[in-house]
Coordinates of N, CA and C and ligand atoms in Angstrom, one line a residue:
M366 N 253.2 44.7 140.0 CA 253.3 45.2 141.4 C 252.6 44.3 142.4
S367 N 253.3 44.1 143.5 CA 252.7 43.2 144.5 C 251.5 43.8 145.2
E368 N 250.5 42.9 145.4 CA 249.2 43.2 146.1 C 249.4 43.1 147.6
C369 N 250.5 42.7 148.0 CA 250.8 42.5 149.5 C 250.6 43.9 150.2
I370 N 249.8 43.9 151.3 CA 249.6 45.2 151.9 C 250.8 45.8 152.6
F371 N 251.7 44.9 153.0 CA 253.0 45.5 153.6 C 253.9 46.0 152.5
C372 N 253.9 45.4 151.4 CA 254.7 45.9 150.2 C 254.1 47.3 149.8
K373 N 252.7 47.4 149.9 CA 252.1 48.7 149.6 C 252.5 49.7 150.6
I374 N 252.6 49.4 151.9 CA 253.0 50.3 152.9 C 254.5 50.7 152.6
L375 N 255.3 49.8 152.2 CA 256.7 50.1 151.9 C 256.8 51.1 150.7
R376 N 255.9 50.9 149.7 CA 255.9 51.8 148.6 C 255.2 53.1 148.8
G377 N 254.6 53.3 150.0 CA 253.9 54.5 150.4 C 252.5 54.6 149.8
E378 N 252.0 53.5 149.3 CA 250.6 53.5 148.7 C 249.5 53.3 149.8
I379 N 249.9 52.8 151.0 CA 249.0 52.8 152.1 C 249.8 53.5 153.2
P380 N 249.1 54.5 153.9 CA 249.8 55.3 154.9 C 250.2 54.4 156.1
S381 N 251.2 54.8 156.8 CA 251.6 54.1 158.0 C 252.3 55.1 158.9
R382 N 252.3 54.8 160.2 CA 253.0 55.6 161.2 C 254.3 55.1 161.5
K383 N 255.3 55.6 160.8 CA 256.7 55.1 160.8 C 257.3 55.3 162.2
V384 N 258.1 54.3 162.6 CA 258.8 54.3 163.9 C 260.3 54.3 163.6
Y385 N 260.7 53.6 162.5 CA 262.1 53.4 162.2 C 262.2 53.0 160.8
E386 N 263.3 53.3 160.1 CA 263.6 52.7 158.8 C 265.1 52.7 158.5
D387 N 265.5 51.7 157.7 CA 266.9 51.7 157.2 C 266.8 51.0 155.8
D388 N 268.0 50.7 155.3 CA 267.9 50.1 153.9 C 267.4 48.7 153.9
L389 N 267.3 48.0 155.0 CA 266.8 46.7 155.0 C 265.4 46.5 155.6
A390 N 265.1 47.4 156.6 CA 263.9 47.2 157.4 C 263.1 48.4 157.5
Y391 N 261.8 48.2 157.9 CA 260.9 49.4 158.1 C 260.0 49.0 159.3
A392 N 259.7 49.9 160.2 CA 258.9 49.6 161.4 C 257.8 50.7 161.5
F393 N 256.6 50.3 161.9 CA 255.5 51.2 162.0 C 254.5 50.6 163.0
H394 N 253.6 51.5 163.5 CA 252.6 51.1 164.4 C 251.5 50.3 163.8
D395 N 251.2 49.2 164.5 CA 250.1 48.3 164.1 C 248.8 49.1 164.1
I396 N 248.0 48.9 163.1 CA 246.7 49.6 162.9 C 245.7 49.2 164.0
N397 N 245.9 48.0 164.6 CA 244.9 47.5 165.5 C 245.7 47.0 166.8
P398 N 246.2 47.9 167.6 CA 247.2 47.5 168.6 C 246.5 46.6 169.7
V399 N 247.2 45.6 170.1 CA 246.8 44.7 171.2 C 247.5 45.0 172.5
A400 N 248.4 46.0 172.5 CA 249.1 46.4 173.7 C 249.3 47.9 173.6
P401 N 249.6 48.6 174.7 CA 249.9 50.1 174.6 C 251.0 50.4 173.5
I402 N 251.9 49.6 173.4 CA 252.9 49.7 172.3 C 252.8 48.4 171.5
H403 N 252.5 48.6 170.2 CA 252.4 47.5 169.2 C 253.0 48.0 167.9
I404 N 254.2 47.5 167.7 CA 254.9 48.0 166.5 C 255.2 46.7 165.6
L405 N 255.2 46.9 164.3 CA 255.5 45.8 163.4 C 256.8 46.2 162.7
I406 N 257.7 45.2 162.6 CA 259.0 45.4 162.0 C 259.1 44.4 160.8
I407 N 259.3 45.0 159.7 CA 259.3 44.2 158.4 C 260.5 44.4 157.6
P408 N 260.9 43.3 156.8 CA 262.0 43.5 155.9 C 261.5 44.2 154.6
R409 N 262.3 45.0 154.0 CA 261.9 45.6 152.7 C 261.7 44.5 151.7
K410 N 262.5 43.5 151.8 CA 262.3 42.3 150.9 C 261.1 41.5 151.2
H411 N 260.3 41.2 150.2 CA 259.1 40.4 150.5 C 259.4 39.0 150.7
L412 N 259.1 38.6 151.9 CA 259.2 37.1 152.3 C 257.9 36.8 152.9
S413 N 257.2 35.7 152.6 CA 255.9 35.5 153.1 C 255.9 35.2 154.6
G414 N 257.0 34.6 155.1 CA 257.0 34.3 156.5 C 258.3 33.6 156.8
V415 N 258.5 33.3 158.1 CA 259.7 32.5 158.5 C 259.7 31.2 157.8
H416 N 258.5 30.6 157.6 CA 258.5 29.3 156.9 C 259.0 29.3 155.5
E417 N 259.1 30.5 154.9 CA 259.6 30.6 153.5 C 260.9 31.3 153.4
M418 N 261.6 31.6 154.6 CA 262.9 32.2 154.5 C 263.9 31.2 154.0
S419 N 264.9 31.7 153.3 CA 265.9 30.8 152.8 C 267.2 31.1 153.5
E420 N 268.2 30.3 153.3 CA 269.5 30.4 154.0 C 270.1 31.8 153.8
E421 N 269.9 32.4 152.6 CA 270.5 33.7 152.4 C 269.8 34.8 153.2
D422 N 268.6 34.5 153.8 CA 267.9 35.5 154.5 C 268.2 35.5 156.0
R423 N 269.1 34.7 156.4 CA 269.4 34.5 157.9 C 269.9 35.9 158.5
A424 N 270.8 36.6 157.8 CA 271.3 37.8 158.3 C 270.1 38.9 158.4
L425 N 269.3 38.9 157.3 CA 268.2 39.8 157.2 C 267.2 39.6 158.4
V426 N 266.9 38.4 158.7 CA 266.0 38.1 159.8 C 266.6 38.5 161.1
G427 N 267.9 38.2 161.2 CA 268.6 38.6 162.4 C 268.6 40.1 162.6
H428 N 268.7 40.9 161.5 CA 268.6 42.3 161.5 C 267.3 42.8 162.1
L429 N 266.2 42.1 161.8 CA 264.9 42.5 162.3 C 264.9 42.5 163.9
F430 N 265.6 41.5 164.4 CA 265.7 41.5 165.9 C 266.6 42.6 166.4
W431 N 267.6 42.9 165.7 CA 268.5 44.0 166.1 C 267.7 45.4 166.1
V432 N 266.8 45.6 165.1 CA 266.0 46.7 165.0 C 265.0 46.7 166.2
A433 N 264.4 45.6 166.5 CA 263.5 45.5 167.6 C 264.2 45.9 168.9
R434 N 265.4 45.4 169.1 CA 266.1 45.7 170.3 C 266.3 47.3 170.4
R435 N 266.7 47.9 169.3 CA 266.9 49.3 169.3 C 265.6 50.1 169.6
I436 N 264.5 49.7 169.0 CA 263.3 50.4 169.2 C 262.8 50.2 170.7
A437 N 263.0 49.0 171.2 CA 262.6 48.8 172.6 C 263.4 49.6 173.5
E438 N 264.7 49.8 173.2 CA 265.5 50.7 174.1 C 265.1 52.1 173.9
D439 N 264.8 52.6 172.7 CA 264.3 54.0 172.5 C 263.0 54.2 173.3
L440 N 262.2 53.2 173.4 CA 260.9 53.4 174.0 C 260.9 53.0 175.5
E441 N 262.1 52.8 176.0 CA 262.3 52.5 177.4 C 261.6 51.3 177.9
L442 N 261.5 50.3 177.0 CA 260.9 49.0 177.4 C 261.9 47.9 177.8
S443 N 263.2 48.3 177.6 CA 264.2 47.2 177.7 C 264.6 46.9 179.1
P444 N 264.6 45.6 179.5 CA 265.1 45.2 180.8 C 266.6 45.4 181.0
A445 N 267.3 45.7 179.9 CA 268.7 46.0 180.0 C 268.9 47.3 180.8
K446 N 268.0 48.2 180.7 CA 268.1 49.5 181.4 C 267.4 49.4 182.7
D447 N 266.2 48.8 182.7 CA 265.4 48.7 183.9 C 264.9 47.3 184.0
P448 N 265.4 46.5 185.0 CA 265.1 45.1 185.1 C 263.6 44.8 185.3
T449 N 262.8 45.8 185.7 CA 261.3 45.5 185.8 C 260.6 45.7 184.5
R450 N 261.2 46.2 183.5 CA 260.5 46.4 182.2 C 260.6 45.1 181.3
G451 N 260.0 45.1 180.2 CA 260.1 44.0 179.3 C 259.2 44.2 178.1
Y452 N 259.4 43.4 177.1 CA 258.6 43.5 175.9 C 258.6 42.1 175.3
R453 N 257.6 41.9 174.4 CA 257.5 40.6 173.7 C 257.6 40.7 172.2
L454 N 258.4 39.8 171.6 CA 258.5 39.7 170.2 C 257.8 38.5 169.7
V455 N 256.9 38.6 168.7 CA 256.1 37.5 168.2 C 256.2 37.5 166.7
I456 N 256.3 36.3 166.2 CA 256.2 36.0 164.7 C 255.1 34.9 164.6
N457 N 254.0 35.2 163.9 CA 253.1 34.2 163.6 C 253.4 33.6 162.2
S458 N 253.5 32.3 162.2 CA 253.9 31.6 160.9 C 252.9 30.7 160.5
G459 N 252.0 31.1 159.5 CA 251.0 30.3 159.0 C 249.6 30.6 159.6
P460 N 248.5 30.2 158.9 CA 247.2 30.5 159.4 C 246.9 30.0 160.8
Q461 N 247.3 28.8 161.1 CA 246.9 28.2 162.4 C 247.6 28.9 163.5
A462 N 248.7 29.6 163.2 CA 249.4 30.4 164.2 C 248.8 31.8 164.3
G463 N 247.9 32.1 163.4 CA 247.3 33.5 163.5 C 247.8 34.4 162.5
Q464 N 248.7 34.0 161.6 CA 249.2 34.9 160.6 C 248.1 35.3 159.6
T465 N 248.0 36.6 159.4 CA 247.0 37.1 158.5 C 247.6 37.9 157.4
V466 N 248.8 38.5 157.5 CA 249.5 39.2 156.5 C 250.7 38.4 156.1
F467 N 250.8 38.0 154.9 CA 251.9 37.1 154.5 C 253.1 37.8 153.9
H468 N 253.5 38.8 154.7 CA 254.8 39.4 154.5 C 255.4 39.4 155.9
L469 N 256.6 38.7 156.0 CA 257.2 38.5 157.3 C 257.2 39.7 158.2
H470 N 256.8 39.6 159.4 CA 256.8 40.7 160.4 C 257.0 40.2 161.8
L471 N 257.7 41.1 162.5 CA 258.0 40.8 163.9 C 257.1 41.8 164.7
H472 N 256.2 41.3 165.5 CA 255.4 42.1 166.4 C 256.3 42.5 167.6
L473 N 256.3 43.8 168.0 CA 257.0 44.2 169.2 C 255.9 44.7 170.1
L474 N 255.6 44.0 171.2 CA 254.5 44.4 172.1 C 255.1 44.8 173.4
G475 N 254.5 45.9 174.0 CA 255.0 46.3 175.3 C 254.0 47.3 175.9
G476 N 254.4 47.6 177.2 CA 253.6 48.6 177.9 C 252.5 48.0 178.8
R477 N 252.5 46.7 178.9 CA 251.5 46.1 179.9 C 252.1 44.7 180.3
E478 N 251.6 44.2 181.3 CA 252.0 42.8 181.7 C 251.5 41.8 180.6
M479 N 252.4 40.9 180.3 CA 252.1 39.9 179.3 C 251.7 38.6 180.0
T480 N 250.9 37.8 179.4 CA 250.5 36.5 180.0 C 251.1 35.4 179.2
W481 N 251.2 34.2 179.8 CA 251.7 33.0 179.2 C 250.8 31.8 179.6
P482 N 250.4 31.0 178.7 CA 250.7 30.9 177.3 C 249.9 32.0 176.5
P483 N 250.5 32.4 175.4 CA 249.7 33.4 174.5 C 248.6 32.6 173.7
G484 N 247.8 33.3 173.1 CA 246.8 32.8 172.3 C 245.6 32.1 173.0
Ligands
5GP254 P1 249.6 38.7 161.8 O1 248.2 38.4 162.3 O2 249.8 38.4 160.3 O3 250.7 38.2 162.7 O4 249.7 40.3 162.0 C1 249.3 41.2 161.0 C2 249.2 42.5 161.7 O5 249.1 43.5 160.7 C3 247.9 42.7 162.6 O6 248.3 42.9 163.9 C4 247.1 43.8 161.9 O7 246.5 44.6 162.8 C5 248.2 44.5 161.2 N1 247.8 45.2 160.0 C6 247.0 44.7 159.0 N2 246.8 45.6 158.0 C7 247.4 46.8 158.4 C8 247.6 48.1 157.8 O8 247.1 48.4 156.7 N3 248.4 49.0 158.5 C9 248.9 48.6 159.7 N4 249.6 49.6 160.3 N5 248.8 47.4 160.3 C10 248.1 46.5 159.6
ZN255 ZN1 255.1 42.1 150.8

């Protein structure tokens, strides 16, 4: 069995606050939110990060963005509905980029003004 904490969340061994799930992806609230809305979207398949995705994973990673779009719309963050709104999608790839959990995840951040550059 994988020791990966996100795989443990997928198996229900670590509790999480679910936002969305389907046969390919799972989304839940980050345990340490850095914005009023901070959701993690992960594939059910263990991939350590974008840097280790293979060609066969292209559609799966695209699906994570589709899920993010849907959640953002459900939470009324989408500028498609209200042009003053917005959200940020972040993927940290590797330690220098701040990745701490090596199971690919998309951060969906919203509910406050975002600054640039990040980090
Ligand atoms: P990274 O730094 O790898 O891009 O993001 C990992 C994220 O996972 C962090 O924002 C961290 O707060 C979150 N996280 C780590 N462990 C847990 C956990 O057990 N449950 C939940 N819900 N989030 C976690
Ligand atoms: Zn994993």
